[in-house]
Each structure stands twice: as structure tokens, then as C-alpha cells.
Coordinates of C-alpha atoms in Angstrom, one line a residue:
X1 CA 0.1 -0.1 0.0
X2 CA 1.5 3.3 -1.1
X3 CA 1.8 6.1 1.4
X4 CA -0.8 8.1 -1.1
X5 CA -3.6 5.8 0.2
X6 CA -3.3 7.0 3.7
X7 CA -4.2 10.6 2.3
X8 CA -7.4 12.0 2.7
X9 CA -9.7 12.2 -0.7
X10 CA -9.6 15.9 -0.8
X11 CA -5.9 16.2 -1.2
X12 CA -5.3 12.6 -3.0
X13 CA -7.6 14.4 -6.0
X14 CA -5.5 17.3 -6.2
X15 CA -2.0 17.6 -7.4
X16 CA -1.4 21.2 -5.8
X17 CA -2.5 20.0 -2.9
X18 CA -0.1 17.1 -2.6
X19 CA 2.5 19.3 -4.0
X20 CA 1.7 22.4 -1.2
X21 CA 1.7 19.8 1.2
X22 CA 5.2 18.6 0.5
X23 CA 6.3 22.1 0.5
X24 CA 4.2 22.5 3.6
X25 CA 5.8 19.9 5.3
X26 CA 9.5 20.9 3.9
X27 CA 9.0 24.4 5.7
X28 CA 7.4 23.1 8.5
X29 CA 10.7 21.0 9.5
X30 CA 12.9 24.0 8.3
X31 CA 10.8 26.4 10.9
X32 CA 10.9 23.6 13.7
X33 CA 14.6 23.3 13.2
X34 CA 15.2 26.8 13.0
X35 CA 13.0 27.6 15.9
X36 CA 14.7 25.3 18.3
X37 CA 18.0 27.1 16.9
X38 CA 16.5 30.8 17.6
X39 CA 16.0 29.7 21.2
X40 CA 19.0 27.9 21.7
X41 CA 21.2 31.0 20.3
X42 CA 18.5 33.3 21.8
X43 CA 19.4 31.7 25.1
X44 CA 23.1 31.5 25.0
X45 CA 23.2 35.1 23.6
X46 CA 21.2 36.2 26.4
X47 CA 23.2 34.3 29.1
X48 CA 26.2 36.1 28.1
X49 CA 24.3 39.3 28.0
X50 CA 23.1 38.8 31.6
X51 CA 26.5 38.0 32.7
X52 CA 28.3 40.9 30.7
X53 CA 25.7 43.1 32.9
X54 CA 27.1 41.0 36.0
X55 CA 30.4 41.5 35.2
X56 CA 30.0 45.5 35.1
X57 CA 28.3 45.2 38.4
X58 CA 31.0 43.3 39.6
X59 CA 34.1 46.0 37.9
X60 CA 32.0 48.6 39.5
X61 CA 31.7 46.9 42.8
X62 CA 35.3 46.2 43.1
X63 CA 35.9 50.0 42.0
X64 CA 33.8 51.1 44.9
X65 CA 36.1 48.9 47.4
X66 CA 39.2 50.2 46.1
X67 CA 37.9 53.7 46.6
X68 CA 36.8 52.9 49.9
X69 CA 40.3 50.9 50.3
X70 CA 42.3 54.2 49.3
X71 CA 40.5 56.3 51.6
X72 CA 40.9 54.3 54.5
X73 CA 44.8 54.8 53.6
X74 CA 44.6 58.8 53.2
X75 CA 43.1 59.1 56.5
X76 CA 45.3 56.4 58.1
X77 CA 48.5 58.3 56.5
X78 CA 46.9 61.8 57.4
X79 CA 46.2 60.7 61.1
X80 CA 50.1 60.8 61.2
X81 CA 51.2 64.0 59.8
X82 CA 53.3 66.3 62.0
X83 CA 51.2 69.3 61.3
X84 CA 48.3 67.9 63.2
X85 CA 49.3 68.5 66.7
X86 CA 45.8 69.4 68.9
X87 CA 48.0 71.6 71.3
X88 CA 48.3 74.0 68.5
X89 CA 44.7 74.7 67.0
X90 CA 46.1 77.5 64.6
X91 CA 48.5 75.1 63.2
X92 CA 46.4 72.3 62.9
X93 CA 43.5 73.7 61.5
X94 CA 45.9 75.4 58.9
X95 CA 47.5 71.9 58.0
X96 CA 43.7 70.3 57.8
X97 CA 42.9 73.3 55.1
X98 CA 45.7 72.6 53.1
X99 CA 45.4 68.9 52.9
X100 CA 41.8 69.3 52.1
X101 CA 42.8 71.4 48.9
X102 CA 45.3 68.9 47.8
X103 CA 42.5 65.8 48.0
X104 CA 40.1 64.2 45.4
X105 CA 36.7 66.3 44.8
X106 CA 34.6 64.1 46.8
X107 CA 36.4 65.1 50.2
X108 CA 33.5 67.6 52.1
X109 CA 35.8 68.3 55.3
X110 CA 38.7 67.3 58.0
X111 CA 38.0 67.4 61.6
X112 CA 40.2 66.4 64.7
X113 CA 37.9 65.3 67.7
X114 CA 39.3 64.6 71.1
X115 CA 37.9 61.6 73.0
X116 CA 38.7 59.4 76.1
X117 CA 40.7 56.4 74.8
X118 CA 39.7 54.1 77.7
X119 CA 35.7 55.1 77.1
X120 CA 33.3 53.2 75.1
X121 CA 31.9 55.7 73.1
X122 CA 29.1 56.0 69.9
X123 CA 30.5 59.3 68.6
X124 CA 28.3 61.8 69.6
X125 CA 29.4 63.7 73.0
X126 CA 33.2 64.0 71.9
X127 CA 34.2 67.9 70.8
X128 CA 35.2 68.8 67.7
X129 CA 39.1 70.7 68.1
X130 CA 39.5 71.9 65.2
X131 CA 37.7 71.6 61.5
X132 CA 37.9 72.7 57.9
X133 CA 34.3 73.5 58.6
X134 CA 34.3 76.2 61.0
X135 CA 30.8 75.3 62.0
X136 CA 31.8 72.3 64.1
X137 CA 34.8 73.8 66.0
X138 CA 34.0 73.3 69.7
X139 CA 30.9 71.5 68.7
X140 CA 30.0 68.1 70.0
X141 CA 30.6 65.2 67.0
X142 CA 26.9 64.8 67.0
X143 CA 26.5 68.0 65.3
X144 CA 28.0 66.4 61.9
X145 CA 25.1 64.3 61.7
X146 CA 27.6 61.3 61.1
X147 CA 25.9 57.6 61.8
X148 CA 28.6 55.2 63.1
X149 CA 27.7 51.8 63.2
X150 CA 26.1 50.3 66.1
X151 CA 28.4 47.2 66.4
X152 CA 31.6 49.4 66.2
X153 CA 30.6 52.9 67.4
X154 CA 33.1 55.4 67.5
X155 CA 36.0 52.9 69.0
X156 CA 39.3 51.5 67.2
X157 CA 41.3 48.8 68.0
X158 CA 44.7 50.8 68.3
X159 CA 46.0 53.7 66.7
X160 CA 46.4 52.1 63.5
X161 CA 42.6 51.3 62.9
X162 CA 40.3 53.3 60.8
X163 CA 36.7 53.0 61.4
X164 CA 34.0 53.2 58.6
X165 CA 30.5 55.1 59.3
X166 CA 27.3 54.4 57.7
X167 CA 26.5 56.5 55.0
X168 CA 24.1 59.3 56.4
X169 CA 22.5 62.4 55.0
X170 CA 23.1 66.2 55.3
X171 CA 20.1 67.8 53.7
X172 CA 19.9 66.7 50.3
X173 CA 23.3 65.6 50.3
X174 CA 25.0 61.9 51.1
X175 CA 27.9 61.1 53.2
X176 CA 30.4 58.5 54.7
X177 CA 32.4 59.2 57.2
X178 CA 36.2 57.3 58.0
X179 CA 37.9 57.4 61.3
X180 CA 41.7 57.0 62.6
X181 CA 43.4 57.7 66.1
X182 CA 46.2 60.2 66.0
X183 CA 49.4 59.1 67.6
X184 CA 49.0 58.9 71.6
X185 CA 45.5 57.8 71.1
X186 CA 43.4 60.7 72.4
X187 CA 42.7 62.5 69.8
X188 CA 41.1 61.4 66.6
X189 CA 40.9 62.8 62.4
X190 CA 37.7 62.6 60.8
X191 CA 37.3 62.7 57.2
X192 CA 33.7 63.1 55.6
X193 CA 33.5 62.3 52.1
X194 CA 30.1 63.3 49.8
X195 CA 29.2 59.6 48.2
X196 CA 27.2 61.7 45.5
X197 CA 30.2 63.0 44.2
X198 CA 31.7 59.8 43.8
X199 CA 28.8 58.1 41.9
X200 CA 29.3 60.9 39.1
X201 CA 32.6 58.7 38.6
X202 CA 30.2 55.4 37.5
X203 CA 30.6 54.2 34.5
X204 CA 28.8 51.5 32.4
X205 CA 29.1 49.9 29.2
X206 CA 25.9 49.7 28.1
X207 CA 23.9 53.5 27.3
X208 CA 20.9 54.2 29.8
X209 CA 22.2 51.9 32.6
X210 CA 21.5 53.3 36.3
X211 CA 23.9 52.8 38.8
X212 CA 22.8 52.3 42.8
X213 CA 24.4 51.7 46.2
X214 CA 22.5 49.8 48.3
X215 CA 22.7 49.1 52.0
X216 CA 23.7 45.8 53.7
X217 CA 21.7 46.3 56.7
X218 CA 19.0 48.3 55.2
X219 CA 18.4 47.1 51.4
X220 CA 18.2 51.4 50.9
X221 CA 19.4 53.3 48.2
X222 CA 22.5 54.8 50.0
X223 CA 23.6 56.6 46.7
X224 CA 23.3 56.8 43.2
X225 CA 24.3 58.5 39.8
X226 CA 20.9 60.3 39.7
X227 CA 21.5 62.0 42.5
X228 CA 18.0 60.7 44.3
X229 CA 17.3 62.8 47.4
X230 CA 18.2 61.4 50.6
X231 CA 17.9 57.4 51.4
X232 CA 14.8 55.6 50.4
X233 CA 13.8 52.0 50.0
X234 CA 15.1 50.2 47.0
X235 CA 12.1 50.5 44.6
X236 CA 9.8 51.4 47.4
X237 CA 9.2 48.2 48.6
X238 CA 12.3 46.0 49.7
X239 CA 10.5 43.1 50.5
X240 CA 8.7 43.0 47.2
X241 CA 11.7 42.9 44.9
X242 CA 13.9 40.2 44.5
X243 CA 17.3 41.9 44.7
X244 CA 16.3 43.7 48.0
X245 CA 14.9 40.4 49.4
X246 CA 18.4 38.8 48.5
X247 CA 19.8 41.8 50.4
X248 CA 17.8 41.4 53.6
X249 CA 18.3 37.6 54.1
X250 CA 22.1 37.9 53.4
X251 CA 24.8 39.1 55.9
X252 CA 25.6 42.6 55.9
X253 CA 29.3 41.8 55.1
X254 CA 28.3 38.7 52.8
X255 CA 29.5 38.2 48.9
X256 CA 26.0 37.8 47.3
X257 CA 25.6 38.3 43.4
X258 CA 23.5 37.7 40.8
X259 CA 21.0 38.9 37.9
X260 CA 17.4 39.6 37.7
X261 CA 15.5 40.2 34.1
X262 CA 12.1 41.6 34.1
X263 CA 9.7 42.8 31.6
X264 CA 11.2 46.4 31.0
X265 CA 15.1 46.0 32.7
X266 CA 17.8 44.0 33.5
X267 CA 19.3 43.9 37.2
X268 CA 22.5 43.0 38.1
X269 CA 24.0 43.1 41.8
X270 CA 27.2 42.5 43.2
X271 CA 28.5 43.1 46.6
X272 CA 31.3 45.7 47.3
X273 CA 34.4 44.0 48.5
X274 CA 36.2 44.8 51.9
X275 CA 35.9 43.4 55.6
X276 CA 34.2 47.1 56.8
X277 CA 31.8 47.6 53.5
X278 CA 28.5 46.5 53.3
X279 CA 27.4 48.0 50.3
X280 CA 25.9 46.5 47.2
X281 CA 26.4 47.8 43.6
X282 CA 23.1 47.4 41.6
X283 CA 23.4 48.0 37.8
X284 CA 19.6 48.4 36.0
X285 CA 19.8 48.3 32.1
X286 CA 16.8 48.6 29.8
X287 CA 15.7 45.2 28.7
X288 CA 15.7 46.6 25.1
X289 CA 19.4 48.0 25.3
X290 CA 20.7 44.8 27.4
X291 CA 19.3 42.3 25.4
X292 CA 19.6 44.4 22.1
X293 CA 21.8 41.6 20.7
X294 CA 19.2 38.7 21.3
X295 CA 16.9 40.8 19.7
X296 CA 19.0 41.2 16.6
X297 CA 19.7 37.3 16.7
X298 CA 16.4 36.8 17.0
X299 CA 15.5 39.2 13.9
X300 CA 18.1 37.7 11.7
X301 CA 17.2 34.4 12.3
X302 CA 13.6 34.5 11.7
X303 CA 14.6 36.7 8.8
X304 CA 16.5 33.6 7.5
X305 CA 12.9 31.8 7.9
X306 CA 11.1 34.2 5.9
X307 CA 13.7 34.2 3.1
X308 CA 13.1 30.2 2.8
X309 CA 9.3 30.2 3.1
X310 CA 9.4 32.9 0.5
X311 CA 11.6 30.8 -1.7
X312 CA 9.5 27.8 -1.7
X313 CA 6.4 30.4 -2.1
X314 CA 8.0 31.7 -4.9
X315 CA 8.7 28.0 -6.3
X316 CA 5.0 26.7 -5.7
X317 CA 3.9 30.1 -7.5
X318 CA 5.8 29.4 -10.4
X319 CA 4.3 25.9 -10.5
X320 CA 0.7 27.4 -10.3
X321 CA 0.8 29.4 -12.6
X322 CA 2.2 26.7 -15.0
X323 CA 0.9 23.6 -15.5
X324 CA -1.7 23.8 -12.2
X325 CA -3.2 26.8 -13.4
X326 CA -4.1 25.3 -16.5
X327 CA -5.7 22.5 -15.3
X328 CA -7.4 24.1 -12.5
X329 CA -9.0 26.6 -15.2
X330 CA -9.8 23.4 -17.7
X331 CA -11.4 22.2 -14.2
X332 CA -13.8 25.0 -13.8
X333 CA -14.9 25.2 -17.3
X334 CA -15.2 21.4 -17.1
X335 CA -17.7 21.8 -14.1
X336 CA -19.4 24.6 -15.6
X337 CA -20.6 22.4 -18.7
X338 CA -21.7 19.9 -16.4
X339 CA -24.0 22.3 -14.3
X340 CA -25.3 23.2 -17.7
X341 CA -22.9 26.5 -18.7
X342 CA -22.3 25.8 -22.2
X343 CA -21.3 29.4 -23.1
X344 CA -17.9 28.5 -21.7
X345 CA -15.2 29.5 -24.2
X346 CA -12.6 26.9 -23.9
X347 CA -9.3 28.9 -25.7
X348 CA -7.5 26.0 -27.8
X349 CA -4.4 28.7 -27.8
X350 CA -1.3 27.3 -29.3
X351 CA -0.3 24.8 -27.1
X352 CA 0.9 21.2 -28.4
X353 CA 1.4 19.7 -25.7
X354 CA -0.5 17.8 -23.1
X355 CA -2.4 20.9 -21.7
X356 CA -3.3 21.6 -25.4
X357 CA -4.5 18.3 -26.1
X358 CA -6.7 18.2 -22.6
X359 CA -8.2 21.7 -23.9
X360 CA -9.3 20.5 -27.5
X361 CA -10.7 17.4 -26.1
X362 CA -12.2 19.5 -23.6
X363 CA -14.0 22.0 -26.6
X364 CA -14.9 18.8 -28.4
X365 CA -17.1 17.6 -25.8
X366 CA -18.4 20.8 -25.0
X367 CA -19.3 21.0 -28.6
X368 CA -21.3 17.5 -28.6
X369 CA -23.5 18.6 -25.6
X370 CA -24.0 22.1 -26.9
X371 CA -25.4 20.0 -29.8
X372 CA -27.6 17.6 -28.0
X373 CA -28.9 20.6 -25.8
X374 CA -29.8 22.6 -28.8
X375 CA -31.6 19.6 -30.4
X376 CA -33.7 18.9 -26.7
X377 CA -34.8 22.9 -27.0
X378 CA -35.9 22.4 -30.2
X379 CA -37.9 19.3 -29.4
X380 CA -39.6 21.1 -26.7
X381 CA -40.7 23.9 -28.7
X382 CA -42.1 21.4 -30.8
X383 CA -40.0 23.0 -33.8
X384 CA -39.2 19.7 -35.7
X385 CA -38.6 21.6 -38.9
X386 CA -35.4 23.1 -37.0
X387 CA -32.2 22.7 -38.8
X388 CA -29.9 21.6 -35.3
X389 CA -32.1 18.4 -35.8
X390 CA -30.3 17.7 -39.1
X391 CA -27.0 17.6 -37.0
X392 CA -25.0 14.5 -36.9
X393 CA -25.0 13.5 -33.4
X394 CA -22.7 10.0 -33.0
X395 CA -23.0 7.3 -30.2
X396 CA -26.2 6.1 -28.3
X397 CA -27.2 10.0 -27.6
X398 CA -27.6 10.7 -30.7
X399 CA -29.7 7.8 -31.4
X400 CA -31.7 8.2 -28.5
X401 CA -32.5 12.0 -29.5
X402 CA -33.5 11.0 -33.2
X403 CA -35.8 8.1 -31.8
X404 CA -37.2 10.8 -29.4
X405 CA -37.8 13.1 -32.2
X406 CA -39.8 10.5 -34.5
X407 CA -41.8 9.4 -31.4
X408 CA -42.5 12.7 -29.8
X409 CA -43.3 13.9 -33.3
X410 CA -46.1 11.5 -33.9
X411 CA -47.1 12.1 -30.3
X412 CA -47.9 15.7 -30.6
X413 CA -49.5 15.3 -33.8
X414 CA -52.3 12.7 -32.5
X415 CA -52.8 14.9 -29.6
X416 CA -53.7 17.9 -32.0
X417 CA -55.5 15.7 -33.9
X418 CA -57.6 14.4 -31.1
X419 CA -57.7 18.2 -29.7
X420 CA -59.3 19.5 -32.5
X421 CA -61.7 16.6 -33.3
X422 CA -62.6 17.1 -29.4
X423 CA -63.0 20.5 -29.3
X424 CA -65.1 20.9 -32.7
X425 CA -67.5 17.5 -32.6
X426 CA -68.0 18.1 -28.4
X427 CA -69.2 21.3 -29.2
X428 CA -71.3 20.7 -32.0
X429 CA -72.7 17.3 -30.2
X430 CA -73.7 19.3 -27.3
X431 CA -75.5 21.6 -29.5
X432 CA -77.6 18.8 -30.7
X433 CA -77.8 17.4 -27.5
X434 CA -79.6 20.8 -25.9
X435 CA -81.7 21.3 -29.0
X436 CA -83.3 18.2 -28.8
X437 CA -83.5 18.2 -24.8
X438 CA -85.5 21.3 -24.9
X439 CA -87.8 19.3 -27.1
X440 CA -89.0 16.8 -24.0
X441 CA -92.0 17.4 -22.6
X442 CA -90.4 15.8 -19.1
X443 CA -89.2 19.0 -17.3
X444 CA -87.0 17.0 -15.0
X445 CA -85.2 15.1 -17.8
X446 CA -84.5 18.0 -19.6
X447 CA -82.6 20.1 -17.1
X448 CA -80.7 17.5 -16.2
X449 CA -79.7 17.0 -19.6
X450 CA -79.1 20.6 -20.0
X451 CA -77.1 21.3 -16.8
X452 CA -74.9 18.3 -17.7
X453 CA -74.5 19.4 -21.5
X454 CA -73.8 22.9 -19.8
X455 CA -70.8 21.6 -17.4
X456 CA -69.3 19.4 -20.5
X457 CA -69.4 23.0 -22.4
X458 CA -68.0 24.6 -19.9
X459 CA -65.0 22.3 -19.4
X460 CA -64.2 22.4 -22.6
X461 CA -64.1 26.4 -22.9
X462 CA -61.9 26.0 -19.8
X463 CA -60.0 23.6 -21.4
X464 CA -59.7 26.0 -24.2
X465 CA -58.6 28.8 -22.4
X466 CA -56.2 26.5 -20.5
X467 CA -54.5 25.4 -23.3
X468 CA -54.4 29.1 -24.8
X469 CA -52.7 30.4 -21.4
X470 CA -50.1 27.5 -21.4
X471 CA -49.4 28.5 -25.3
X472 CA -48.8 32.0 -24.5
X473 CA -45.6 33.8 -23.7
X474 CA -45.9 36.1 -20.8
X475 CA -46.4 39.8 -21.9
X476 CA -45.1 41.4 -18.0
X477 CA -46.4 44.7 -17.6
X478 CA -47.0 46.8 -14.4
X479 CA -50.2 45.7 -12.5
X480 CA -52.2 47.7 -9.5
X481 CA -53.4 44.3 -7.5
X482 CA -56.5 46.5 -6.1
X483 CA -57.8 47.0 -9.4
X484 CA -57.0 43.3 -10.4
X485 CA -58.8 41.7 -7.7
X486 CA -61.7 44.5 -7.9
X487 CA -62.1 43.6 -11.6
X488 CA -62.3 39.9 -11.0
X489 CA -64.5 40.1 -8.3
X490 CA -66.8 42.2 -10.6
X491 CA -66.6 39.7 -13.1
X492 CA -67.9 36.9 -10.6
X493 CA -70.2 39.2 -9.1
X494 CA -69.0 38.9 -5.7
X495 CA -67.6 42.2 -4.6
X496 CA -69.7 42.7 -1.9
X497 CA -69.0 39.1 -0.5
X498 CA -65.4 39.8 0.1
X499 CA -63.3 41.7 2.5
X500 CA -60.3 42.8 0.7
X501 CA -56.8 44.0 2.4
X502 CA -54.2 45.2 0.1
X503 CA -51.3 47.0 0.9
X504 CA -51.0 51.1 -0.3
X505 CA -49.4 51.1 -3.9
X506 CA -49.4 47.1 -4.0
X507 CA -48.0 46.2 -7.5
X508 CA -46.5 43.6 -9.4
X509 CA -45.0 42.8 -12.8
X510 CA -46.6 40.3 -14.4
X511 CA -49.3 39.1 -17.0
X512 CA -52.7 40.6 -16.6
X513 CA -54.2 37.7 -18.6
X514 CA -52.6 35.2 -16.5
X515 CA -53.0 36.5 -13.8
X516 CA -56.8 37.1 -13.9
X517 CA -57.1 33.3 -14.4
X518 CA -55.0 33.0 -11.0
X519 CA -57.4 35.0 -9.2
X520 CA -60.2 33.9 -10.8
X521 CA -60.3 30.2 -9.7
X522 CA -59.5 30.4 -6.0
X523 CA -62.1 33.4 -5.8
X524 CA -64.8 31.5 -7.2
X525 CA -64.2 28.5 -5.3
X526 CA -64.2 30.8 -1.7
X527 CA -67.3 32.5 -2.7
X528 CA -68.9 29.1 -4.0
X529 CA -68.2 27.4 -0.8
X530 CA -67.9 30.1 2.3
X531 CA -70.3 30.1 4.8
X532 CA -69.3 33.4 6.1
X533 CA -67.3 36.2 3.9
X534 CA -64.4 35.6 1.9
X535 CA -60.8 37.5 2.9
X536 CA -58.0 39.2 0.8
X537 CA -54.9 39.6 1.8
X538 CA -52.3 41.2 -0.4
X539 CA -48.7 42.7 0.4
X540 CA -46.0 43.4 -2.0
X541 CA -42.3 44.5 -2.2
X542 CA -39.6 45.2 -4.7
X543 CA -39.4 41.4 -5.3
X544 CA -42.8 40.6 -6.1
X545 CA -46.4 39.8 -3.9
X546 CA -48.2 37.7 -1.6
X547 CA -51.7 36.9 -2.4
X548 CA -53.7 35.4 0.3
X549 CA -57.6 34.0 -0.1
X550 CA -59.4 32.6 2.5
X551 CA -62.6 31.0 3.4
X552 CA -64.6 29.7 6.0
X553 CA -66.4 26.5 3.9
X554 CA -65.5 22.8 4.5
X555 CA -62.4 23.2 2.9
X556 CA -60.6 21.5 -0.5
X557 CA -60.4 17.4 0.1
X558 CA -56.6 16.1 0.5
X559 CA -57.7 13.8 -2.5
X560 CA -58.4 17.1 -4.6
X561 CA -54.7 18.7 -3.0
X562 CA -52.3 15.2 -3.9
X563 CA -52.4 15.3 -7.2
X564 CA -51.4 18.8 -7.3
X565 CA -48.3 17.9 -5.3
X566 CA -47.5 15.1 -7.3
X567 CA -48.3 16.7 -10.1
X568 CA -49.9 13.7 -12.2
X569 CA -53.4 11.8 -11.9
X570 CA -53.9 7.9 -11.7
X571 CA -57.5 6.6 -11.4
X572 CA -57.5 6.4 -7.8
X573 CA -56.0 9.9 -7.4
X574 CA -57.7 12.6 -9.7
X575 CA -59.0 16.0 -9.1
X576 CA -62.9 16.5 -10.0
X577 CA -62.3 19.4 -12.5
X578 CA -59.9 21.8 -14.3
X579 CA -60.2 24.3 -11.6
X580 CA -57.3 23.7 -9.1
X581 CA -55.0 22.6 -12.3
X582 CA -55.9 26.2 -14.1
X583 CA -54.4 27.6 -10.8
X584 CA -51.8 25.6 -10.4
X585 CA -51.0 26.0 -14.2
X586 CA -51.2 29.7 -14.1
X587 CA -48.8 30.0 -11.3
X588 CA -46.4 28.1 -12.3
X589 CA -46.3 29.6 -15.7
X590 CA -45.7 33.4 -13.9
X591 CA -43.0 31.6 -12.3
X592 CA -44.6 31.9 -8.8
X593 CA -45.2 29.3 -5.6
X594 CA -48.7 27.9 -5.0
X595 CA -49.7 26.2 -1.5
X596 CA -52.6 25.9 0.7
X597 CA -53.6 25.9 4.4
X598 CA -56.7 24.2 6.0
X599 CA -57.3 25.9 9.1
X600 CA -61.2 26.4 9.8
X601 CA -61.5 26.5 5.9
X602 CA -59.1 27.2 3.2
X603 CA -56.8 29.5 2.6
X604 CA -54.9 29.6 -0.7
X605 CA -51.4 31.9 -1.0
X606 CA -50.5 33.1 -3.8
X607 CA -46.5 34.1 -4.4
X608 CA -45.7 35.5 -7.5
X609 CA -42.1 37.2 -8.3
X610 CA -41.9 40.6 -10.7
X611 CA -41.2 39.5 -14.0
X612 CA -38.5 40.7 -16.5
X613 CA -40.5 43.5 -18.3
X614 CA -37.8 43.9 -20.9

């Protein structure tokens, strides 16, 4: 069993679909492989970029740690300066001012504080004996707002020790202080550094990066390059951020680092190295910039997929515009012929290949069917002398048409002869019977004979009228339905017995003579059998009209209606006259629909379309 046998019939029956399915399968495989590659490459590139941002945070943290180490060495060196002699306050102050001018711009002030070496202190009550900021001279150390660490306070392990404060604020600026004892230990050099100035030297490898420094104890933003006013909780709510929770859960001086990827940003954090430093550097980069390479790789790979798919589409289009398009056009033309449209023009062109041969075969088939159709139309018109009937039609179909031509011509001739004889002789013989019947003395028999002959004469008249209507071509004109109904009611002398409801300006485009016959038959029947009044309701629109004729009589027996629906009569199922047939054939001649409702009487519903008056 071949692979094709497993395909559904709609696919097996169309070569274009099989070709498209094969191409689609190839594209699907390539797309799947490319998609996997895109995600794998994108993940690797993204990981590399995340590591790059984290590396940038690490470098910044190390640079900040080196800055703190450098300041500690500066403070330790300055504390041993020969010019710092507390006994000579003027010389000490001059030395402090001179050294301040030579230090880096972030150095805010230098001060000498007197203390008791053997007394534990939190750094608030000691007296400032000399300072580059004259406001603080003679004031307690608390006047500087320096916030010393609770664990160490303002205490030292020796004259070589250096203490680092917490980051604190003074107005809208943030500072950090370093302190180291002078020789002898009863005085201490305190240096204040403005961290916001140091933040100006933050550097990043990606434009648009924000750099922040968080406190290891609090996860507050201590300072950043955007010069945030004061210290604030990270992201406004430390506990609801990944970095904030990580900082709060870790030991203040623990080494922590990592990256966080959000919908809008890439964040990397890294601890500042140093025994006495509890800071964490955070780099925040817009995702569109941090992962720009990833996006570019994805875009390029998807572009490659698009090019591959475009290539397959191009190949498919070439095939589609070539043989498949010709085959599909022939298929549509063949289906049109099969549906009866013989006006299809099959262009044979100048192709001599297989497509050209198929076109020629279809054109020959169309001409064959067209000849048969024209012969059938001629027979239906009883145009037995039409030249098309002389055309030679080979095969069984031609023989059948020829036989049908001969038999139908004989049948029509017999009908015409019989119809003429019945119409002429029946009328003449009925006149003879009537004349003899009137001479009879027995009134009862005379009236019975005259009634029977009258019925037969009326039946013959109606039959001739039906034959006339069915033989004529409708002559559509715009008719006022109210006038048409009134005319018929006057003809049958029933205007007062019928209640008519007609829409304003109700009209229909149809044949006036046939419409009068269609209206007359049900109105006569309703007036004859109704126990009360007869109701006529008429409505029309742009497509045609709807006429309902209702009475409360005994109703039309089902045995009378059944032959109409089957359109045939049998010895057991037949109507009693020509009235209903006249109604049905008239409605059919006008292209309408006829229906009956039997509920408390009979309602005849006639729906007629507007005919083409052209």
C-alpha cells in the first residue's frame, strides 16, 4: 500500500494540494529546526549578555571597594601628619585646610576630635577641636550628623585602626565618614566624603544604565548616579523585589551577586569587597538595550526563515501559474459544462503539449453537448423542422435523440388531431343534445340533460382557455393589484361578499391575462363554498407579491390537493375538474409558488415574483 493511500480524498484528488503539502512539510521541518536554533542561540546570547551586565556590576563594586580602601589609607596617613598637633589649634587647622585642598573632590571636610581612649563611645559627645568647617569647631561630634555603625561605634582597636561609618544624609546630600586615631590615641582624625560626587564617576558599558548602591543592613538606596534625594527603600518596597529580599536575608558583609530579568529591565547586583563595607552595587539596564544583541539574533534568524519560506512560495507560485493553473481553469470550465453552462469559451491556444490536447478534448466535448442541448430545446418547442435536428450526433445519445424526435413528433400530431376533434365535435354534439332536450315534455329530464351538457361545455371552454394560456408567452406589465382583484370580483359578481386588504401602492410586474385567471379560480371557489365572508390579503415588495384568499367553508379535500403536489393523476387519485389545475398551471407559468392551509376553512396562498419586463 502506497503512502498516498493514507491521504484524505480531497488531497489525493488534487495534485496542487499534494505539492503544496510536501512543500509545507519541508517548510515546517525547516521552521521547527530554525525555531529550536533561534531559542538555543537566543538563550546563549541572553545568558552572555546577562553575565556582561553582572560583570559590569562586579567591576563597579570592585572599583568602589578600591575607593574605600584608598580613602582608609589616606585617613590613616593623614592621622600621622606632623602638622596635626592638638596643642596648637591654629597650626592643626591650617594643616587640615591645606590637605583638604589637595584631596579628591568628594572629600567634604576634615576634623580633629578629642576623645577618651579608654571609654566606649557611640560618637556623639566628643568635642571637635579643629575642622575645615568652622561651624563645627567646639561643637560635639553629633553636630556633623555622622551615623556610626551600632556594632563598632566610635571605638578603635589601636592607633592604626580605621572606622567606617554608615552612609548618612546632610540635607539633600549623602556622606560617609572615616576616622583614625592620632598618635597617642586621645584625638581622632575624621574625614567626611560626599558619596554623590563619587557616584558621578560610575561607568557602564551600556548606555542608559542606572547605577545604585544599596546598604547591606537595610536594602536602602544609599546613593546613586541620579543624585536621589536622601536615602529611600529600594524600588519603594524592599520586600517585594528580588534584589531587596536577597540583600535583607544575607549577612551584611556576605558576598552576594546575581542577575534579575524583568519585563522592562535587566538588573545585576554585586557586593562591594572589603571587611568593613556592607554595600551592594546594582546596575539597572533597559531590557531593550541589555538584550539588543539577542533581539538582533532572533530577528536575523527569523528573517532567514522568512527567506526560506518565500523561496518555497516562489517555487510554488511558478508551478501554480504554469500547468496547475491551466488544469484548474480546465477543471472549472468542465464543471461549468457539467452544470449546464455551455457558453464556456475553452481557448485552445497554440499549445501542442498535453495541456493543449486536454483543452482540445474538452472543447470537442462542449460542442457535442451543446448540439445535443440545442436539439433537446428544439424538441421542447415542438420545432420539428429546426435545422439543428439534422445535425449528426454520433453514439447512443444521438440515436436516442433521433428516436425521441420521431416518437415525440408522432405523439404531438396525434394530440393535435384528437384535441381538434374533441373541441369541434364535442361542441357540435352538445348543441344537438341541447336542442333535442329542449323539445322534451318531461321537465325533470330536460333540466338534467341541459345541466350536464352545460357542465361539459364549460369544461371544454375552460380546457381551451388553459391551452391558450399555456401556449402564450407572458407579457409582463406593472399591474395595480387592488384594481386587478376588483375587476375579477366584479366579473364573478362577488364584490360585496369579499373583504379585501391591500397594501398601499401594491403592484406586481406580470402578465395581466394569466394573473386574472389565477385570481378568478380561487375566488370563485371561496365565494361558492364559504359559510361567511371571504378575506383577501395582499402584500408586495420589490421582489414580488403575496396574495392570500381565505374562506370558512368545508375546505378542499386532501384527495383533490394530492394530485397537485405529485403533478400527476391516477385512476385512484384525481381531481374532479380543471379548476385547481388551471390555478396551479397559471401560477407555474408566472414563476410563482402555490400553497394551501386547511384550518377552519381553506386559505390559498399565491406568491408571484416580478417578471423581467424587458
